[in-house]
PDB file of N, CA and C in Angstrom:
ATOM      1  N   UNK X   1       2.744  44.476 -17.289  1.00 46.00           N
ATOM      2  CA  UNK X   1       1.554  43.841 -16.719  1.00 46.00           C
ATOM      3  C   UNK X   1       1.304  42.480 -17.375  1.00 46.00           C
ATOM      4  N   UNK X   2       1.297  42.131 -18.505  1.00 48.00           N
ATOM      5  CA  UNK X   2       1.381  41.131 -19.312  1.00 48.00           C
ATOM      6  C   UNK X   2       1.720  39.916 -18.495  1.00 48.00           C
ATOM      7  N   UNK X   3       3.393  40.825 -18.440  1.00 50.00           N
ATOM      8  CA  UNK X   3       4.623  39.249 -18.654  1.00 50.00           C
ATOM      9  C   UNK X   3       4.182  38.932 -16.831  1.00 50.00           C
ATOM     10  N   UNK X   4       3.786  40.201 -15.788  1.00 51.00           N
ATOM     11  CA  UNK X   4       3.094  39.203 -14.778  1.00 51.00           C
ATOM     12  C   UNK X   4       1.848  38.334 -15.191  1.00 51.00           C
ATOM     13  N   UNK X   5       1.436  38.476 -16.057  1.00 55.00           N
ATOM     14  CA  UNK X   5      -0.059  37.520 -15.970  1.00 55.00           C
ATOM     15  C   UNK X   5       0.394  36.309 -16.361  1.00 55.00           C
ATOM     16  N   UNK X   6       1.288  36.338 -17.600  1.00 55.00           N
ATOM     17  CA  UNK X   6       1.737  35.244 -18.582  1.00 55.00           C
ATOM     18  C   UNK X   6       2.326  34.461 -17.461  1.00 55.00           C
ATOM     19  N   UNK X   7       3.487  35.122 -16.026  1.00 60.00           N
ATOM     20  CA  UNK X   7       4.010  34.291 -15.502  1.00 60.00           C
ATOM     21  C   UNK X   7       3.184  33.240 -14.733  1.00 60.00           C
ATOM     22  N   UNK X   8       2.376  34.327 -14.077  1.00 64.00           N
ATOM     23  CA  UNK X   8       1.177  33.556 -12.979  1.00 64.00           C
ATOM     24  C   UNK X   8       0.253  32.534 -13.706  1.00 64.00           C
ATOM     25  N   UNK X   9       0.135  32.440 -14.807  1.00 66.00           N
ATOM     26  CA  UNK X   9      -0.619  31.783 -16.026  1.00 66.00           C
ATOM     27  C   UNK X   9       0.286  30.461 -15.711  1.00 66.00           C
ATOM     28  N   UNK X  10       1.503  30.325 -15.816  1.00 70.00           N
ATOM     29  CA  UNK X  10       2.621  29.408 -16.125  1.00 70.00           C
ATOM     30  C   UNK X  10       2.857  28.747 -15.171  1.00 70.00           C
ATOM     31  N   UNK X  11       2.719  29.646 -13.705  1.00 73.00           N
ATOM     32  CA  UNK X  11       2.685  29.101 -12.604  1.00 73.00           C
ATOM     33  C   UNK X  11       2.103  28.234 -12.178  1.00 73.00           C
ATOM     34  N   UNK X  12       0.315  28.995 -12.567  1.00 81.00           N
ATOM     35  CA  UNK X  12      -1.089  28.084 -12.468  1.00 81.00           C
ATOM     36  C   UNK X  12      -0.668  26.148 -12.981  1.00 81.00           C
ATOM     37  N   UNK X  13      -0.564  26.554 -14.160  1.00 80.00           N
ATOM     38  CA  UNK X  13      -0.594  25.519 -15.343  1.00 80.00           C
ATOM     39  C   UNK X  13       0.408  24.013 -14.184  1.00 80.00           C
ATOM     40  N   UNK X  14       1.688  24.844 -13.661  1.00 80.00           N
ATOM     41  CA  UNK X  14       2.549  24.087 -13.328  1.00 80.00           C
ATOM     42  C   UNK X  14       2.300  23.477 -12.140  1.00 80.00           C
ATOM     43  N   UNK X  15       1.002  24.082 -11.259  1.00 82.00           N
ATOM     44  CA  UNK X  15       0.927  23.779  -9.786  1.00 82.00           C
ATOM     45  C   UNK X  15      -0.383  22.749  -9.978  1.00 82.00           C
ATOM     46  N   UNK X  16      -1.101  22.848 -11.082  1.00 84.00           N
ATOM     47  CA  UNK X  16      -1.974  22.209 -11.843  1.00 84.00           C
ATOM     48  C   UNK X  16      -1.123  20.754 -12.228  1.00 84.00           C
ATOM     49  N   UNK X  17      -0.810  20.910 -13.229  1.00 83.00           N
ATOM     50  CA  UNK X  17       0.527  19.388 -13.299  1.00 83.00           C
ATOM     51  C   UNK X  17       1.126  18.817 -12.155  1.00 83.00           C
ATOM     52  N   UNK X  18       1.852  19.478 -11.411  1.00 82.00           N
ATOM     53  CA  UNK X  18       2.130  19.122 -10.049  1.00 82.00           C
ATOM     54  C   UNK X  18       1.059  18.282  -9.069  1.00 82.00           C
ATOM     55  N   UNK X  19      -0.099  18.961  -8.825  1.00 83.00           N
ATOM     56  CA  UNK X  19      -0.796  18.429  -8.146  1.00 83.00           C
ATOM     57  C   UNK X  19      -1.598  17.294  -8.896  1.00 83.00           C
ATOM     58  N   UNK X  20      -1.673  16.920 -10.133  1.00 84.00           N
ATOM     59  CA  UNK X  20      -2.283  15.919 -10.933  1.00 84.00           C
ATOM     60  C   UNK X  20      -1.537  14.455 -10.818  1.00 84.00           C
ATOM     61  N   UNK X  21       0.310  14.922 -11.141  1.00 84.00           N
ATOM     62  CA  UNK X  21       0.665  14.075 -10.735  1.00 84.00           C
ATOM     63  C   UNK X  21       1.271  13.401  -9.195  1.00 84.00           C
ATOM     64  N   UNK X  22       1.288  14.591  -7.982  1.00 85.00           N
ATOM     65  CA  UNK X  22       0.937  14.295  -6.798  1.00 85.00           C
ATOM     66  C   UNK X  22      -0.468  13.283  -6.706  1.00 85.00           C
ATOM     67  N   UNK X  23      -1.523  13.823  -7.027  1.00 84.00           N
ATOM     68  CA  UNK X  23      -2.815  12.824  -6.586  1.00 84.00           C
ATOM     69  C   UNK X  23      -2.450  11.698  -7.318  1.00 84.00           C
ATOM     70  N   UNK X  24      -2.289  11.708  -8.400  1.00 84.00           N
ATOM     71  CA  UNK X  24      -1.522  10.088  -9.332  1.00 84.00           C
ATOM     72  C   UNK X  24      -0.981   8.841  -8.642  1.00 84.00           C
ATOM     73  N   UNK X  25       0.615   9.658  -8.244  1.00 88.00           N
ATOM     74  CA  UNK X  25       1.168   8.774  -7.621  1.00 88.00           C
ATOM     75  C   UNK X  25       0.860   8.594  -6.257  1.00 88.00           C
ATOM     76  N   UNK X  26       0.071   9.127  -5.481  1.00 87.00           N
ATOM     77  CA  UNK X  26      -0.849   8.742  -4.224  1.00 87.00           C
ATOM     78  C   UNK X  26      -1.634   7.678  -4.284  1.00 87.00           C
ATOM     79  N   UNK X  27      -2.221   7.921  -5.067  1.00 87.00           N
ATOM     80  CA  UNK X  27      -3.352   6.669  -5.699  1.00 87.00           C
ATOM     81  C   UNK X  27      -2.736   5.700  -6.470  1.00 87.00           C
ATOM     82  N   UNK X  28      -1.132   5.640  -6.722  1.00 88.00           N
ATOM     83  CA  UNK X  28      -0.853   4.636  -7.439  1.00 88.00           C
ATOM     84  C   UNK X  28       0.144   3.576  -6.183  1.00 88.00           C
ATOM     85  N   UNK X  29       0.620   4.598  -4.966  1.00 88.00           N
ATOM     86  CA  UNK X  29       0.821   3.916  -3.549  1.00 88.00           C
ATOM     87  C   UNK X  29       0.133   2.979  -2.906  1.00 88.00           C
ATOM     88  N   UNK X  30      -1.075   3.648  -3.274  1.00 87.00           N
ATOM     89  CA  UNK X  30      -2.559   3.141  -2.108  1.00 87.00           C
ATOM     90  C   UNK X  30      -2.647   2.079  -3.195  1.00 87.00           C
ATOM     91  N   UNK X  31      -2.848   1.731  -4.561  1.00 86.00           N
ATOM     92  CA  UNK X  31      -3.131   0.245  -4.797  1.00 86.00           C
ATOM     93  C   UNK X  31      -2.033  -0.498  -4.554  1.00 86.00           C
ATOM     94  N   UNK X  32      -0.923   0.021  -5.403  1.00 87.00           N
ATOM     95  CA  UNK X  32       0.258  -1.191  -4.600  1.00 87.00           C
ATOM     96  C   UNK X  32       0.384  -2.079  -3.382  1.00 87.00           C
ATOM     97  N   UNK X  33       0.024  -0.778  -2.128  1.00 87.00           N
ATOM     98  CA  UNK X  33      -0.198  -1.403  -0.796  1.00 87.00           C
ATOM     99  C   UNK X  33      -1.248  -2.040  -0.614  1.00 87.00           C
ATOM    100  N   UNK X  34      -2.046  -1.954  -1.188  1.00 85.00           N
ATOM    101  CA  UNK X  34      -3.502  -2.944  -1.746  1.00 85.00           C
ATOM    102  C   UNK X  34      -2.983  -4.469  -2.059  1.00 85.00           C
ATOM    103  N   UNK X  35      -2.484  -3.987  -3.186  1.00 84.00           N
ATOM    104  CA  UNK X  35      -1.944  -5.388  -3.947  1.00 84.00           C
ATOM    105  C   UNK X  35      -1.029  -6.452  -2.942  1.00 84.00           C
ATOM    106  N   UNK X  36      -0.329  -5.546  -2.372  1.00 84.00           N
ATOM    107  CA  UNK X  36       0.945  -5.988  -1.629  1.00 84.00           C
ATOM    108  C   UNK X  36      -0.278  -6.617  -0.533  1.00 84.00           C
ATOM    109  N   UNK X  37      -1.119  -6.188   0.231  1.00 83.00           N
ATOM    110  CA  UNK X  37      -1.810  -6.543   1.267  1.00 83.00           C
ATOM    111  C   UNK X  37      -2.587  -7.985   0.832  1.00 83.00           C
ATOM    112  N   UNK X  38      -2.892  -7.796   0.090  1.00 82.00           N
ATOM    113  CA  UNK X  38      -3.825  -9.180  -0.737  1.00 82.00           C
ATOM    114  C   UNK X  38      -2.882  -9.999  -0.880  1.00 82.00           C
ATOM    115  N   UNK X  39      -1.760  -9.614  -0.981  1.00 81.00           N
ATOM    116  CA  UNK X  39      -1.085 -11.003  -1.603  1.00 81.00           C
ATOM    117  C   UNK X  39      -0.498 -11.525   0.032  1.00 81.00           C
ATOM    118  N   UNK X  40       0.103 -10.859   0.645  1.00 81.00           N
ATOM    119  CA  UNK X  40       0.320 -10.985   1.833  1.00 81.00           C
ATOM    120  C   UNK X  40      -0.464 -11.969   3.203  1.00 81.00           C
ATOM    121  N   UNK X  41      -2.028 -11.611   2.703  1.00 78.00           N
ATOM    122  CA  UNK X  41      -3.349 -11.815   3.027  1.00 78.00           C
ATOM    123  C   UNK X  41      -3.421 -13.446   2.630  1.00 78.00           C
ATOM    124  N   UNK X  42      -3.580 -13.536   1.150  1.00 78.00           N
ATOM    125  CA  UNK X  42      -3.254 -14.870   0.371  1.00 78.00           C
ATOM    126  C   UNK X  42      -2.314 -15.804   0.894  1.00 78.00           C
ATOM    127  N   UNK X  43      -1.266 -15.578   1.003  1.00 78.00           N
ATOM    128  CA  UNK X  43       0.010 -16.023   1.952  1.00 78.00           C
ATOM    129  C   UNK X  43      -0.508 -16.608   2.991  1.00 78.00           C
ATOM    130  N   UNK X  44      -0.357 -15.798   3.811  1.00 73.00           N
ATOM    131  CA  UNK X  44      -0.858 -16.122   5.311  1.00 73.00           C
ATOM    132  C   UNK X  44      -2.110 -17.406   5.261  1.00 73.00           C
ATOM    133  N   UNK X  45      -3.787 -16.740   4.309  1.00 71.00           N
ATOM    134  CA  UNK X  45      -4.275 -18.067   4.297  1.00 71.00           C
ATOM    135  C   UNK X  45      -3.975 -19.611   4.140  1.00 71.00           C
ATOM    136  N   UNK X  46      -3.248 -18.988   2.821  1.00 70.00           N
ATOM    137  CA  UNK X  46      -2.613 -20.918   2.277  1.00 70.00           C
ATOM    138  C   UNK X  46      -1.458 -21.167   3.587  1.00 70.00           C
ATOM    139  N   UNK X  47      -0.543 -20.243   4.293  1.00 70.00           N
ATOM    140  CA  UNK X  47      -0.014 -20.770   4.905  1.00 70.00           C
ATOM    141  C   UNK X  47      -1.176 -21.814   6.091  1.00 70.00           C
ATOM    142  N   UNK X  48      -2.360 -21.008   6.762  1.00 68.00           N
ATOM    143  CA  UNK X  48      -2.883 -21.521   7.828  1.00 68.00           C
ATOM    144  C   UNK X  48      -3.737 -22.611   7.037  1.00 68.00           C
ATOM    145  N   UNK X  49      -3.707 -22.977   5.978  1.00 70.00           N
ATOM    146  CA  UNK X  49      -4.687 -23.861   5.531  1.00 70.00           C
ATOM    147  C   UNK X  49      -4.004 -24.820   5.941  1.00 70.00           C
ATOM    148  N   UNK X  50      -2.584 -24.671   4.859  1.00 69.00           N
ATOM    149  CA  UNK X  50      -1.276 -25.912   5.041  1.00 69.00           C
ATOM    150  C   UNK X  50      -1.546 -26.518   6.213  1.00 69.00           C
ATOM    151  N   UNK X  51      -1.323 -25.659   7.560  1.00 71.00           N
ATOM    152  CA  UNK X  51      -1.023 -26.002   9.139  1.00 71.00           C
ATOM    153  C   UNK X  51      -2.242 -26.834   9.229  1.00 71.00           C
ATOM    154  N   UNK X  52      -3.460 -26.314   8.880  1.00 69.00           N
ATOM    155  CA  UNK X  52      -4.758 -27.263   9.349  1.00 69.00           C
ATOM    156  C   UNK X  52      -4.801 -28.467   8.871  1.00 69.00           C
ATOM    157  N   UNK X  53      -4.479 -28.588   7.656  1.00 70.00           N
ATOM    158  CA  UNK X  53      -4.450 -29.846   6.700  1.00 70.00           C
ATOM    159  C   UNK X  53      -3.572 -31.104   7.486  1.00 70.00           C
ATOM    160  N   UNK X  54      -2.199 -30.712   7.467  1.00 68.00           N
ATOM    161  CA  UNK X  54      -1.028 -31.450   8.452  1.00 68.00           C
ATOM    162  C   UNK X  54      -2.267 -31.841   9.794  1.00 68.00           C
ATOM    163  N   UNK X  55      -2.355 -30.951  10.627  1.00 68.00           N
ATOM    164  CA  UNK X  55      -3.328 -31.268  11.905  1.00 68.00           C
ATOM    165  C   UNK X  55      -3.926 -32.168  11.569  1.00 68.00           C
ATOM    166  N   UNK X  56      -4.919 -32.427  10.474  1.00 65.00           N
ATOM    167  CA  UNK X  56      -6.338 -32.669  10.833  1.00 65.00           C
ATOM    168  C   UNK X  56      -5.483 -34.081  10.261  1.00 65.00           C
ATOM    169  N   UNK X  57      -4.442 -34.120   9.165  1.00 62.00           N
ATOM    170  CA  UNK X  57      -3.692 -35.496   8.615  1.00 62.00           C
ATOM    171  C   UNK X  57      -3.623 -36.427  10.051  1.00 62.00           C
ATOM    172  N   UNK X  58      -2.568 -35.343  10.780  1.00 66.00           N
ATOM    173  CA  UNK X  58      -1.784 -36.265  12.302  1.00 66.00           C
ATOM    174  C   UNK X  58      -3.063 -36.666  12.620  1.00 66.00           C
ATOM    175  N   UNK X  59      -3.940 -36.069  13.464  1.00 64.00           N
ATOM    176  CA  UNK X  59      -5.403 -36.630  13.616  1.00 64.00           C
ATOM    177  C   UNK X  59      -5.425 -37.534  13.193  1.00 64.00           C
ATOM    178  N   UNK X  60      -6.070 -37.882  12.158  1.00 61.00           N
ATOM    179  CA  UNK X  60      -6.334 -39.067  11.393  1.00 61.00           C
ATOM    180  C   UNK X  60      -5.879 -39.828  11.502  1.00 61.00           C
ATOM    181  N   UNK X  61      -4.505 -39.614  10.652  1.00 58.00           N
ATOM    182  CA  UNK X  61      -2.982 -40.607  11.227  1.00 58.00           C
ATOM    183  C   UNK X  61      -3.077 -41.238  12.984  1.00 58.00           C
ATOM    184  N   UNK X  62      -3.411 -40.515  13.568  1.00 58.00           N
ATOM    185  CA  UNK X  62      -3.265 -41.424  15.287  1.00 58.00           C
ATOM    186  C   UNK X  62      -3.944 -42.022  15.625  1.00 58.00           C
ATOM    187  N   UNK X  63      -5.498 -41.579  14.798  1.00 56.00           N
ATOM    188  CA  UNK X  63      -6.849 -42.357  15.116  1.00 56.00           C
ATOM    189  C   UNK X  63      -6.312 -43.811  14.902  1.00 56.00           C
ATOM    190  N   UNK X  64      -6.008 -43.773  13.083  1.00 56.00           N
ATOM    191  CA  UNK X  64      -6.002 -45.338  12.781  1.00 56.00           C
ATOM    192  C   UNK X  64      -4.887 -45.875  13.445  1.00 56.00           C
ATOM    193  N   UNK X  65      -3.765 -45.494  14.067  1.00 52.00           N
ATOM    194  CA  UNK X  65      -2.833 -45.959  14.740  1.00 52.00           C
ATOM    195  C   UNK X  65      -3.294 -46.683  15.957  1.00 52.00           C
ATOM    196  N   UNK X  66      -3.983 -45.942  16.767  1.00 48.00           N
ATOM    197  CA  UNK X  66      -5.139 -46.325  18.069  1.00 48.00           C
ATOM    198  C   UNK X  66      -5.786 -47.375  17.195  1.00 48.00           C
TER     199      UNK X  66
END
């Protein structure tokens, strides 16, 4: 009777660890893809800033040309 308790004890302990570091590395996915999204996010802005900047330059540039 014991060595069943001791096992199920061992079991517990292990499905306990298991699932600690399951939720862990879940939550260590979800910021990455966080991180990864922000930077991605960042990107994209400075890219569309770049594009506006050039625009609004040519603009300018044609005015004083006119």
């Amino acid at each position: 009777m014991s060595n069943v308790q001791n096992d199920s004890w061992g079991w517990s302990l292990m499905a306990k660890k298991y699932a600690k570091r399951t939720v862990l590395s879940v939550f260590q996915i979800i910021l990455n893809l966080h991180f990864i999204i922000i930077l991605y996010a960042q990107k994209t802005v400075t890219t569309i800033n770049a594009d506006t900047k050039l625009s609004i330059t040519n603009k300018i540039g044609s005015d004083y040309e006119c």
